[in-house]
Amino acid sequence: MQYNPGWNSSAVNLLHVRARGPRDTLHYVWSSIGAPAVLLVATDSPDSSLSIDWPRLLSPSPAGAVRIDPPGSAVYATAVVFTKVFESSESSPSQELFHPPYDLSDFSWDSLNHTLNSTALTAELRGVPASDPGGSFANGSLAFRVTAYEAHGRARCLPSLLHTPDSSQVEFVLAGVAPRGNSSRFTLEVATVEEPGVAQSLRSERSIDDEYTPTIFEVLSLVAESRTNSSTLSFLQWKATAYGSRSPRREDGIRCQAQGLQEANWTLPPSSIIQAYFGEGVGSTHSVNALNISFGGEEGRVYQEKRYLSWSVLVGFGQPPTDTFSPLVISIMAVALGTPLAMLLVGTCLVLLAQRKRYSEYEPIN
């Protein structure tokens, strides 16, 4: 992890996470210069590096300020931008009131340097609106907590996402923010930038196994695939739940829904890291899609009472991780299904033997 590489000021935030393999390198570039975003670049060189022209990056025209060296080593690039947070509440039993959205490109962000932990590979980007006339953020904040991984494993806290060295986790957190209505429901707008020739699809997978995330049986993935060979290039993966506690438990669950993947017909909010790598005309040269992730519904009062909301999503390259049954679950299923089957077989054998013995006591009637 590198914080603002090549720049001494902490007035802006840029976090570079590099995962180096024997034949390739994966780059994650997180930034809050403009709308908070992450740039993902995969290269075919184990020695590729990030190069930043800081004066150009901080100028009104940042195109070309971010590049990967050596030139031509990048084989795939994508980006995820967190654009807005919407808030709605019930004005009457049949009507929903939408409050003015929070534009994340207008937020003021704390220095990442205060939360960066190079040993645990974690960092937290925390911010508040630059203008907050209603005072909703007087005692609260919005944050994105980033965690990088060096090996396969599973997150300790719910929803216990399964991760690989090719992925990073980001946790969206609203803490202490005063709702502007009764039973407020929040929605996070997420935009993605993809190169030409790449198609995205939203997938939902269900499983009977909720061992690691109790009562949650659905996993959603936003997958980017090559149109030429259908290979999976990158993904966002999350479970259909959020939580209303700092130490989440099953009873703190808040329903999470994905509201349709759509091609964005609006201008991508300014995010210097995106324009710096893809160019100023990124909206016309690349495909931009948007997805709304909503939290709440019948459980809207969970946030009303605890003033806390957290949602975790995995961002990575290649195929999204797939959960399999653990040895414990397989053993339980074997006992649960095997015991009745064994009893049935033994009972059938005993009945057959009893019948054969009973009829063998009689002589045939002449």
mmCIF file of C-alpha atoms in Angstrom:
data_model
loop_
_atom_site.group_PDB
_atom_site.id
_atom_site.type_symbol
_atom_site.label_atom_id
_atom_site.label_comp_id
_atom_site.label_asym_id
_atom_site.label_seq_id
_atom_site.Cartn_x
_atom_site.Cartn_y
_atom_site.Cartn_z
ATOM 1 C CA MET A 1 0.000 0.000 0.000
ATOM 2 C CA GLN A 2 1.203 3.504 -0.882
ATOM 3 C CA TYR A 3 -0.437 6.752 0.202
ATOM 4 C CA ASN A 4 -0.082 9.648 -2.260
ATOM 5 C CA PRO A 5 3.032 8.174 -3.934
ATOM 6 C CA GLY A 6 5.339 10.976 -5.061
ATOM 7 C CA TRP A 7 3.338 13.689 -3.281
ATOM 8 C CA ASN A 8 4.008 15.040 0.227
ATOM 9 C CA SER A 9 0.724 16.835 0.906
ATOM 10 C CA SER A 10 -2.160 15.144 2.738
ATOM 11 C CA ALA A 11 -4.737 17.627 1.434
ATOM 12 C CA VAL A 12 -5.886 15.021 -1.114
ATOM 13 C CA ASN A 13 -6.284 11.254 -0.936
ATOM 14 C CA LEU A 14 -4.874 8.645 -3.305
ATOM 15 C CA LEU A 15 -4.163 5.085 -2.163
ATOM 16 C CA HIS A 16 -2.267 2.684 -4.428
ATOM 17 C CA VAL A 17 -2.565 -1.034 -3.674
ATOM 18 C CA ARG A 18 -0.311 -3.297 -5.753
ATOM 19 C CA ALA A 19 -0.541 -7.100 -5.881
ATOM 20 C CA ARG A 20 2.516 -8.560 -7.575
ATOM 21 C CA GLY A 21 2.526 -12.067 -9.071
ATOM 22 C CA PRO A 22 5.215 -14.110 -10.840
ATOM 23 C CA ARG A 23 3.989 -13.043 -14.292
ATOM 24 C CA ASP A 24 1.635 -10.115 -13.720
ATOM 25 C CA THR A 25 0.652 -7.256 -11.439
ATOM 26 C CA LEU A 26 -2.733 -6.000 -10.257
ATOM 27 C CA HIS A 27 -3.184 -2.316 -9.405
ATOM 28 C CA TYR A 28 -5.963 -0.772 -7.301
ATOM 29 C CA VAL A 29 -5.988 3.039 -7.149
ATOM 30 C CA TRP A 30 -8.469 4.511 -4.643
ATOM 31 C CA SER A 31 -9.078 8.236 -4.662
ATOM 32 C CA SER A 32 -11.438 10.892 -3.255
ATOM 33 C CA ILE A 33 -10.363 13.637 -5.666
ATOM 34 C CA GLY A 34 -13.869 14.366 -6.910
ATOM 35 C CA ALA A 35 -16.305 11.487 -6.494
ATOM 36 C CA PRO A 36 -14.711 8.595 -4.548
ATOM 37 C CA ALA A 37 -13.613 5.877 -6.956
ATOM 38 C CA VAL A 38 -11.317 2.932 -7.493
ATOM 39 C CA LEU A 39 -9.359 2.293 -10.691
ATOM 40 C CA LEU A 40 -8.444 -1.346 -11.371
ATOM 41 C CA VAL A 41 -5.656 -2.156 -13.845
ATOM 42 C CA ALA A 42 -4.270 -5.631 -14.643
ATOM 43 C CA THR A 43 -0.889 -5.883 -16.366
ATOM 44 C CA ASP A 44 1.125 -8.732 -17.891
ATOM 45 C CA SER A 45 4.370 -7.539 -16.262
ATOM 46 C CA PRO A 46 5.484 -8.441 -12.720
ATOM 47 C CA ASP A 47 7.407 -5.162 -12.562
ATOM 48 C CA SER A 48 4.721 -2.710 -13.712
ATOM 49 C CA SER A 49 4.387 0.481 -11.689
ATOM 50 C CA LEU A 50 2.048 3.416 -11.239
ATOM 51 C CA SER A 51 3.168 6.809 -12.492
ATOM 52 C CA ILE A 52 1.337 10.009 -11.450
ATOM 53 C CA ASP A 53 1.767 13.547 -12.763
ATOM 54 C CA TRP A 54 0.445 15.324 -9.672
ATOM 55 C CA PRO A 55 0.248 18.917 -11.010
ATOM 56 C CA ARG A 56 -1.784 17.650 -13.959
ATOM 57 C CA LEU A 57 -3.935 15.354 -11.756
ATOM 58 C CA LEU A 58 -4.929 18.299 -9.551
ATOM 59 C CA SER A 59 -5.561 20.594 -12.520
ATOM 60 C CA PRO A 60 -8.961 21.137 -14.197
ATOM 61 C CA SER A 61 -7.798 18.859 -17.082
ATOM 62 C CA PRO A 62 -6.294 15.715 -15.507
ATOM 63 C CA ALA A 63 -6.287 13.531 -18.655
ATOM 64 C CA GLY A 64 -3.021 11.597 -18.951
ATOM 65 C CA ALA A 65 -1.942 12.259 -15.368
ATOM 66 C CA VAL A 66 -2.147 8.567 -14.392
ATOM 67 C CA ARG A 67 -0.409 5.855 -16.386
ATOM 68 C CA ILE A 68 1.062 2.408 -15.951
ATOM 69 C CA ASP A 69 4.704 1.737 -16.817
ATOM 70 C CA PRO A 70 6.068 0.126 -18.893
ATOM 71 C CA PRO A 71 3.743 1.405 -21.642
ATOM 72 C CA GLY A 72 1.608 -1.309 -23.185
ATOM 73 C CA SER A 73 1.788 -3.619 -20.173
ATOM 74 C CA ALA A 74 -1.824 -2.951 -19.139
ATOM 75 C CA VAL A 75 -4.118 -5.682 -20.489
ATOM 76 C CA TYR A 76 -7.372 -4.627 -18.817
ATOM 77 C CA ALA A 77 -8.693 -1.620 -16.912
ATOM 78 C CA THR A 78 -12.007 -0.807 -15.263
ATOM 79 C CA ALA A 79 -13.291 1.573 -12.603
ATOM 80 C CA VAL A 80 -15.992 1.829 -9.963
ATOM 81 C CA VAL A 81 -17.310 5.243 -8.914
ATOM 82 C CA PHE A 82 -19.500 5.869 -5.865
ATOM 83 C CA THR A 83 -21.568 8.797 -7.038
ATOM 84 C CA LYS A 84 -24.540 9.611 -4.801
ATOM 85 C CA VAL A 85 -26.497 8.582 -1.718
ATOM 86 C CA PHE A 86 -30.274 8.951 -1.948
ATOM 87 C CA GLU A 87 -32.610 9.140 1.030
ATOM 88 C CA SER A 88 -36.342 8.518 0.935
ATOM 89 C CA SER A 89 -39.034 8.206 3.587
ATOM 90 C CA GLU A 90 -42.756 7.649 3.837
ATOM 91 C CA SER A 91 -44.787 10.849 3.669
ATOM 92 C CA SER A 92 -48.012 8.815 3.795
ATOM 93 C CA PRO A 93 -48.876 5.090 3.709
ATOM 94 C CA SER A 94 -49.004 5.171 -0.100
ATOM 95 C CA GLN A 95 -46.421 7.829 -0.957
ATOM 96 C CA GLU A 96 -42.651 8.059 -0.694
ATOM 97 C CA LEU A 97 -40.816 11.330 -0.149
ATOM 98 C CA PHE A 98 -37.385 11.762 -1.760
ATOM 99 C CA HIS A 99 -35.011 14.145 -0.037
ATOM 100 C CA PRO A 100 -32.234 16.015 -1.896
ATOM 101 C CA PRO A 101 -29.471 13.469 -2.662
ATOM 102 C CA TYR A 102 -25.990 13.611 -1.205
ATOM 103 C CA ASP A 103 -23.544 14.147 -4.073
ATOM 104 C CA LEU A 104 -20.329 12.417 -2.987
ATOM 105 C CA SER A 105 -18.216 14.544 -5.334
ATOM 106 C CA ASP A 106 -19.096 17.520 -3.101
ATOM 107 C CA PHE A 107 -17.906 15.881 0.122
ATOM 108 C CA SER A 108 -14.945 16.930 2.221
ATOM 109 C CA TRP A 109 -12.748 13.910 3.053
ATOM 110 C CA ASP A 110 -10.392 13.314 5.964
ATOM 111 C CA SER A 111 -6.825 12.295 5.296
ATOM 112 C CA LEU A 112 -6.382 8.586 4.608
ATOM 113 C CA ASN A 113 -2.987 8.788 6.245
ATOM 114 C CA HIS A 114 -4.615 8.800 9.700
ATOM 115 C CA THR A 115 -6.299 5.411 9.156
ATOM 116 C CA LEU A 116 -3.785 3.653 6.900
ATOM 117 C CA ASN A 117 -2.522 0.367 8.356
ATOM 118 C CA SER A 118 0.128 -1.104 6.051
ATOM 119 C CA THR A 119 0.393 -4.256 8.169
ATOM 120 C CA ALA A 120 -3.319 -5.122 8.176
ATOM 121 C CA LEU A 121 -3.675 -3.665 4.653
ATOM 122 C CA THR A 122 -6.626 -1.479 5.654
ATOM 123 C CA ALA A 123 -7.576 2.175 5.275
ATOM 124 C CA GLU A 124 -10.681 4.278 5.807
ATOM 125 C CA LEU A 125 -11.892 7.171 3.703
ATOM 126 C CA ARG A 126 -14.258 9.268 5.853
ATOM 127 C CA GLY A 127 -16.109 12.389 4.794
ATOM 128 C CA VAL A 128 -18.982 14.838 5.319
ATOM 129 C CA PRO A 129 -20.790 17.169 2.897
ATOM 130 C CA ALA A 130 -18.965 20.399 2.210
ATOM 131 C CA SER A 131 -22.340 22.088 2.776
ATOM 132 C CA ASP A 132 -24.797 20.652 5.286
ATOM 133 C CA PRO A 133 -27.575 23.203 5.871
ATOM 134 C CA GLY A 134 -29.841 20.658 7.557
ATOM 135 C CA GLY A 135 -27.167 19.524 10.000
ATOM 136 C CA SER A 136 -27.704 15.824 9.265
ATOM 137 C CA PHE A 137 -23.946 15.188 9.438
ATOM 138 C CA ALA A 138 -23.386 17.268 12.582
ATOM 139 C CA ASN A 139 -22.598 14.118 14.583
ATOM 140 C CA GLY A 140 -22.074 11.653 11.769
ATOM 141 C CA SER A 141 -20.048 10.736 8.708
ATOM 142 C CA LEU A 142 -19.964 8.592 5.593
ATOM 143 C CA ALA A 143 -17.015 6.259 5.071
ATOM 144 C CA PHE A 144 -15.508 3.697 2.720
ATOM 145 C CA ARG A 145 -13.310 1.139 4.493
ATOM 146 C CA VAL A 146 -10.839 -0.608 2.205
ATOM 147 C CA THR A 147 -9.207 -3.967 2.928
ATOM 148 C CA ALA A 148 -6.671 -5.686 0.661
ATOM 149 C CA TYR A 149 -5.812 -9.388 0.899
ATOM 150 C CA GLU A 150 -2.648 -11.414 0.421
ATOM 151 C CA ALA A 151 -4.246 -14.881 0.480
ATOM 152 C CA HIS A 152 -7.504 -16.795 0.217
ATOM 153 C CA GLY A 153 -9.771 -16.518 3.236
ATOM 154 C CA ARG A 154 -12.976 -15.153 4.688
ATOM 155 C CA ALA A 155 -13.739 -11.862 6.429
ATOM 156 C CA ARG A 156 -14.211 -12.255 10.175
ATOM 157 C CA CYS A 157 -17.229 -9.972 10.539
ATOM 158 C CA LEU A 158 -20.617 -10.518 8.933
ATOM 159 C CA PRO A 159 -21.403 -10.944 6.093
ATOM 160 C CA SER A 160 -18.140 -12.962 6.055
ATOM 161 C CA LEU A 161 -17.388 -12.544 2.358
ATOM 162 C CA LEU A 162 -15.051 -15.113 0.806
ATOM 163 C CA HIS A 163 -12.021 -13.393 -0.728
ATOM 164 C CA THR A 164 -8.946 -14.157 -2.845
ATOM 165 C CA PRO A 165 -5.575 -12.397 -3.393
ATOM 166 C CA ASP A 166 -7.108 -10.992 -6.607
ATOM 167 C CA SER A 167 -9.743 -9.009 -4.708
ATOM 168 C CA SER A 168 -10.233 -6.212 -2.179
ATOM 169 C CA GLN A 169 -13.178 -5.446 0.067
ATOM 170 C CA VAL A 170 -14.798 -2.062 0.522
ATOM 171 C CA GLU A 171 -17.324 -1.397 3.278
ATOM 172 C CA PHE A 172 -19.797 1.470 2.878
ATOM 173 C CA VAL A 173 -20.655 2.932 6.311
ATOM 174 C CA LEU A 174 -23.163 5.558 7.442
ATOM 175 C CA ALA A 175 -22.611 6.343 11.124
ATOM 176 C CA GLY A 176 -24.437 8.916 13.226
ATOM 177 C CA VAL A 177 -26.089 10.625 10.241
ATOM 178 C CA ALA A 178 -29.481 12.029 11.272
ATOM 179 C CA PRO A 179 -32.289 10.792 8.972
ATOM 180 C CA ARG A 180 -34.445 13.464 7.377
ATOM 181 C CA GLY A 181 -37.680 11.503 7.639
ATOM 182 C CA ASN A 182 -39.472 8.671 9.386
ATOM 183 C CA SER A 183 -38.156 5.191 8.571
ATOM 184 C CA SER A 184 -35.661 6.602 6.078
ATOM 185 C CA ARG A 185 -34.301 4.267 3.429
ATOM 186 C CA PHE A 186 -30.888 4.956 1.922
ATOM 187 C CA THR A 187 -29.716 4.058 -1.582
ATOM 188 C CA LEU A 188 -26.118 4.079 -2.839
ATOM 189 C CA GLU A 189 -25.594 4.805 -6.521
ATOM 190 C CA VAL A 190 -22.639 2.945 -8.050
ATOM 191 C CA ALA A 191 -21.303 3.616 -11.557
ATOM 192 C CA THR A 192 -18.864 1.441 -13.496
ATOM 193 C CA VAL A 193 -16.574 2.266 -16.421
ATOM 194 C CA GLU A 194 -15.673 -0.484 -18.888
ATOM 195 C CA GLU A 195 -13.527 -0.634 -21.990
ATOM 196 C CA PRO A 196 -15.117 -1.190 -25.433
ATOM 197 C CA GLY A 197 -15.834 -4.865 -26.060
ATOM 198 C CA VAL A 198 -16.746 -5.597 -22.436
ATOM 199 C CA ALA A 199 -20.312 -6.387 -21.323
ATOM 200 C CA GLN A 200 -21.680 -6.366 -17.786
ATOM 201 C CA SER A 201 -24.384 -8.516 -16.255
ATOM 202 C CA LEU A 202 -25.982 -8.748 -12.819
ATOM 203 C CA ARG A 203 -26.200 -12.292 -11.456
ATOM 204 C CA SER A 204 -28.023 -13.727 -8.467
ATOM 205 C CA GLU A 205 -27.109 -17.070 -6.933
ATOM 206 C CA ARG A 206 -29.027 -18.823 -4.176
ATOM 207 C CA SER A 207 -27.818 -21.549 -1.854
ATOM 208 C CA ILE A 208 -29.333 -23.604 0.961
ATOM 209 C CA ASP A 209 -26.156 -23.020 2.986
ATOM 210 C CA ASP A 210 -26.195 -19.956 5.280
ATOM 211 C CA GLU A 211 -23.429 -21.193 7.579
ATOM 212 C CA TYR A 212 -21.311 -18.028 7.358
ATOM 213 C CA THR A 213 -24.133 -15.472 6.953
ATOM 214 C CA PRO A 214 -27.185 -16.726 8.884
ATOM 215 C CA THR A 215 -30.598 -16.332 7.185
ATOM 216 C CA ILE A 216 -28.992 -14.947 3.979
ATOM 217 C CA PHE A 217 -29.218 -17.330 1.029
ATOM 218 C CA GLU A 218 -28.533 -14.961 -1.889
ATOM 219 C CA VAL A 219 -25.231 -13.713 -3.346
ATOM 220 C CA LEU A 220 -25.209 -11.050 -6.082
ATOM 221 C CA SER A 221 -22.403 -10.386 -8.551
ATOM 222 C CA LEU A 222 -21.902 -7.636 -11.119
ATOM 223 C CA VAL A 223 -19.660 -9.364 -13.649
ATOM 224 C CA ALA A 224 -17.728 -7.896 -16.599
ATOM 225 C CA GLU A 225 -17.152 -10.300 -19.505
ATOM 226 C CA SER A 226 -15.272 -10.033 -22.779
ATOM 227 C CA ARG A 227 -17.605 -10.036 -25.786
ATOM 228 C CA THR A 228 -15.060 -11.967 -27.862
ATOM 229 C CA ASN A 229 -14.358 -15.008 -25.695
ATOM 230 C CA SER A 230 -16.843 -14.625 -22.792
ATOM 231 C CA SER A 231 -14.030 -14.712 -20.234
ATOM 232 C CA THR A 232 -14.769 -13.001 -16.911
ATOM 233 C CA LEU A 233 -12.516 -9.975 -16.406
ATOM 234 C CA SER A 234 -13.678 -8.371 -13.157
ATOM 235 C CA PHE A 235 -16.497 -8.397 -10.639
ATOM 236 C CA LEU A 236 -18.309 -6.791 -7.737
ATOM 237 C CA GLN A 237 -19.778 -9.324 -5.312
ATOM 238 C CA TRP A 238 -21.948 -8.864 -2.235
ATOM 239 C CA LYS A 239 -24.534 -10.669 -0.130
ATOM 240 C CA ALA A 240 -28.132 -9.471 -0.021
ATOM 241 C CA THR A 241 -27.832 -7.864 3.393
ATOM 242 C CA ALA A 242 -26.508 -4.843 5.243
ATOM 243 C CA TYR A 243 -26.148 -4.421 8.992
ATOM 244 C CA GLY A 244 -27.174 -1.849 11.572
ATOM 245 C CA SER A 245 -24.458 -2.388 14.163
ATOM 246 C CA ARG A 246 -20.707 -1.918 14.534
ATOM 247 C CA SER A 247 -20.503 -5.518 15.768
ATOM 248 C CA PRO A 248 -23.078 -7.071 13.448
ATOM 249 C CA ARG A 249 -25.217 -10.008 14.468
ATOM 250 C CA ARG A 250 -27.979 -11.843 12.645
ATOM 251 C CA GLU A 251 -30.703 -9.722 14.259
ATOM 252 C CA ASP A 252 -29.006 -6.518 13.013
ATOM 253 C CA GLY A 253 -29.608 -7.424 9.371
ATOM 254 C CA ILE A 254 -31.109 -4.862 6.981
ATOM 255 C CA ARG A 255 -32.532 -5.938 3.643
ATOM 256 C CA CYS A 256 -30.348 -5.049 0.656
ATOM 257 C CA GLN A 257 -31.686 -4.888 -2.910
ATOM 258 C CA ALA A 258 -30.068 -4.211 -6.298
ATOM 259 C CA GLN A 259 -32.310 -2.008 -8.405
ATOM 260 C CA GLY A 260 -31.450 -2.929 -11.977
ATOM 261 C CA LEU A 261 -28.288 -2.412 -14.003
ATOM 262 C CA GLN A 262 -28.796 0.387 -16.524
ATOM 263 C CA GLU A 263 -26.702 2.171 -19.076
ATOM 264 C CA ALA A 264 -25.952 5.595 -17.667
ATOM 265 C CA ASN A 265 -27.400 8.316 -19.850
ATOM 266 C CA TRP A 266 -26.082 11.060 -17.579
ATOM 267 C CA THR A 267 -22.686 12.667 -17.311
ATOM 268 C CA LEU A 268 -20.304 10.765 -15.045
ATOM 269 C CA PRO A 269 -19.626 12.895 -11.931
ATOM 270 C CA PRO A 270 -16.140 14.371 -11.931
ATOM 271 C CA SER A 271 -13.588 11.959 -10.516
ATOM 272 C CA SER A 272 -10.048 13.007 -11.326
ATOM 273 C CA ILE A 273 -8.614 9.501 -11.129
ATOM 274 C CA ILE A 274 -11.059 8.282 -13.817
ATOM 275 C CA GLN A 275 -10.471 11.161 -16.227
ATOM 276 C CA ALA A 276 -6.731 10.988 -15.513
ATOM 277 C CA TYR A 277 -6.490 7.399 -16.779
ATOM 278 C CA PHE A 278 -9.278 7.009 -19.360
ATOM 279 C CA GLY A 279 -9.314 10.574 -20.700
ATOM 280 C CA GLU A 280 -11.727 13.490 -20.577
ATOM 281 C CA GLY A 281 -14.239 11.879 -22.951
ATOM 282 C CA VAL A 282 -14.589 8.700 -20.920
ATOM 283 C CA GLY A 283 -18.390 8.782 -21.235
ATOM 284 C CA SER A 284 -18.243 8.593 -25.031
ATOM 285 C CA THR A 285 -15.260 6.274 -25.469
ATOM 286 C CA HIS A 286 -16.160 3.771 -22.743
ATOM 287 C CA SER A 287 -19.389 2.212 -21.522
ATOM 288 C CA VAL A 288 -20.771 3.610 -18.271
ATOM 289 C CA ASN A 289 -23.395 1.662 -16.314
ATOM 290 C CA ALA A 290 -25.148 2.499 -13.073
ATOM 291 C CA LEU A 291 -26.616 0.364 -10.319
ATOM 292 C CA ASN A 292 -28.593 1.408 -7.235
ATOM 293 C CA ILE A 293 -28.137 -0.548 -4.008
ATOM 294 C CA SER A 294 -30.961 0.176 -1.559
ATOM 295 C CA PHE A 295 -30.990 -0.584 2.147
ATOM 296 C CA GLY A 296 -34.113 -0.938 4.239
ATOM 297 C CA GLY A 297 -37.783 -1.444 3.581
ATOM 298 C CA GLU A 298 -39.683 -3.008 6.428
ATOM 299 C CA GLU A 299 -36.462 -2.827 8.447
ATOM 300 C CA GLY A 300 -36.083 0.932 7.921
ATOM 301 C CA ARG A 301 -36.472 1.544 11.638
ATOM 302 C CA VAL A 302 -33.232 -0.346 12.330
ATOM 303 C CA TYR A 303 -31.250 2.671 11.143
ATOM 304 C CA GLN A 304 -33.714 5.040 12.811
ATOM 305 C CA GLU A 305 -32.919 3.444 16.176
ATOM 306 C CA LYS A 306 -29.180 2.745 15.899
ATOM 307 C CA ARG A 307 -28.001 5.393 13.396
ATOM 308 C CA TYR A 308 -25.622 2.914 11.798
ATOM 309 C CA LEU A 309 -25.515 1.176 8.412
ATOM 310 C CA SER A 310 -22.759 -0.936 6.877
ATOM 311 C CA TRP A 311 -22.654 -2.776 3.550
ATOM 312 C CA SER A 312 -19.685 -4.807 2.276
ATOM 313 C CA VAL A 313 -18.779 -5.526 -1.344
ATOM 314 C CA LEU A 314 -15.842 -7.379 -2.876
ATOM 315 C CA VAL A 315 -14.050 -5.837 -5.881
ATOM 316 C CA GLY A 316 -11.641 -7.934 -7.901
ATOM 317 C CA PHE A 317 -10.278 -9.438 -11.097
ATOM 318 C CA GLY A 318 -11.338 -12.691 -12.765
ATOM 319 C CA GLN A 319 -14.106 -14.975 -11.557
ATOM 320 C CA PRO A 320 -15.893 -14.046 -8.306
ATOM 321 C CA PRO A 321 -15.232 -16.485 -5.436
ATOM 322 C CA THR A 322 -17.700 -19.341 -5.096
ATOM 323 C CA ASP A 323 -18.821 -20.672 -1.730
ATOM 324 C CA THR A 324 -18.817 -24.435 -1.236
ATOM 325 C CA PHE A 325 -20.173 -26.573 1.574
ATOM 326 C CA SER A 326 -17.745 -26.794 4.482
ATOM 327 C CA PRO A 327 -16.764 -30.206 5.953
ATOM 328 C CA LEU A 328 -18.983 -29.419 8.953
ATOM 329 C CA VAL A 329 -22.067 -28.859 6.795
ATOM 330 C CA ILE A 330 -21.274 -31.937 4.683
ATOM 331 C CA SER A 331 -20.984 -34.031 7.871
ATOM 332 C CA ILE A 332 -24.288 -32.692 9.221
ATOM 333 C CA MET A 333 -26.025 -33.365 5.898
ATOM 334 C CA ALA A 334 -24.534 -36.863 5.745
ATOM 335 C CA VAL A 335 -25.815 -37.667 9.231
ATOM 336 C CA ALA A 336 -29.203 -36.026 8.645
ATOM 337 C CA LEU A 337 -29.797 -37.813 5.343
ATOM 338 C CA GLY A 338 -27.808 -40.981 5.974
ATOM 339 C CA THR A 339 -29.363 -41.930 9.315
ATOM 340 C CA PRO A 340 -32.990 -42.168 8.042
ATOM 341 C CA LEU A 341 -31.791 -44.014 4.944
ATOM 342 C CA ALA A 342 -29.813 -46.504 7.029
ATOM 343 C CA MET A 343 -32.793 -47.029 9.347
ATOM 344 C CA LEU A 344 -35.038 -47.599 6.338
ATOM 345 C CA LEU A 345 -32.692 -50.192 4.863
ATOM 346 C CA VAL A 346 -32.267 -52.013 8.184
ATOM 347 C CA GLY A 347 -36.018 -51.948 8.824
ATOM 348 C CA THR A 348 -36.760 -53.313 5.362
ATOM 349 C CA CYS A 349 -34.279 -56.168 5.859
ATOM 350 C CA LEU A 350 -35.777 -57.040 9.263
ATOM 351 C CA VAL A 351 -39.311 -57.078 7.852
ATOM 352 C CA LEU A 352 -38.279 -59.344 4.980
ATOM 353 C CA LEU A 353 -36.475 -61.724 7.325
ATOM 354 C CA ALA A 354 -39.442 -61.799 9.696
ATOM 355 C CA GLN A 355 -41.860 -62.572 6.885
ATOM 356 C CA ARG A 356 -39.663 -65.344 5.513
ATOM 357 C CA LYS A 357 -39.294 -66.933 8.969
ATOM 358 C CA ARG A 358 -43.049 -66.772 9.680
ATOM 359 C CA TYR A 359 -44.164 -68.463 6.490
ATOM 360 C CA SER A 360 -41.486 -71.142 6.747
ATOM 361 C CA GLU A 361 -43.267 -72.601 9.866
ATOM 362 C CA TYR A 362 -46.275 -73.810 7.815
ATOM 363 C CA GLU A 363 -46.526 -76.918 5.664
ATOM 364 C CA PRO A 364 -48.089 -76.619 2.232
ATOM 365 C CA ILE A 365 -51.781 -77.635 2.072
ATOM 366 C CA ASN A 366 -52.325 -80.750 0.008
#
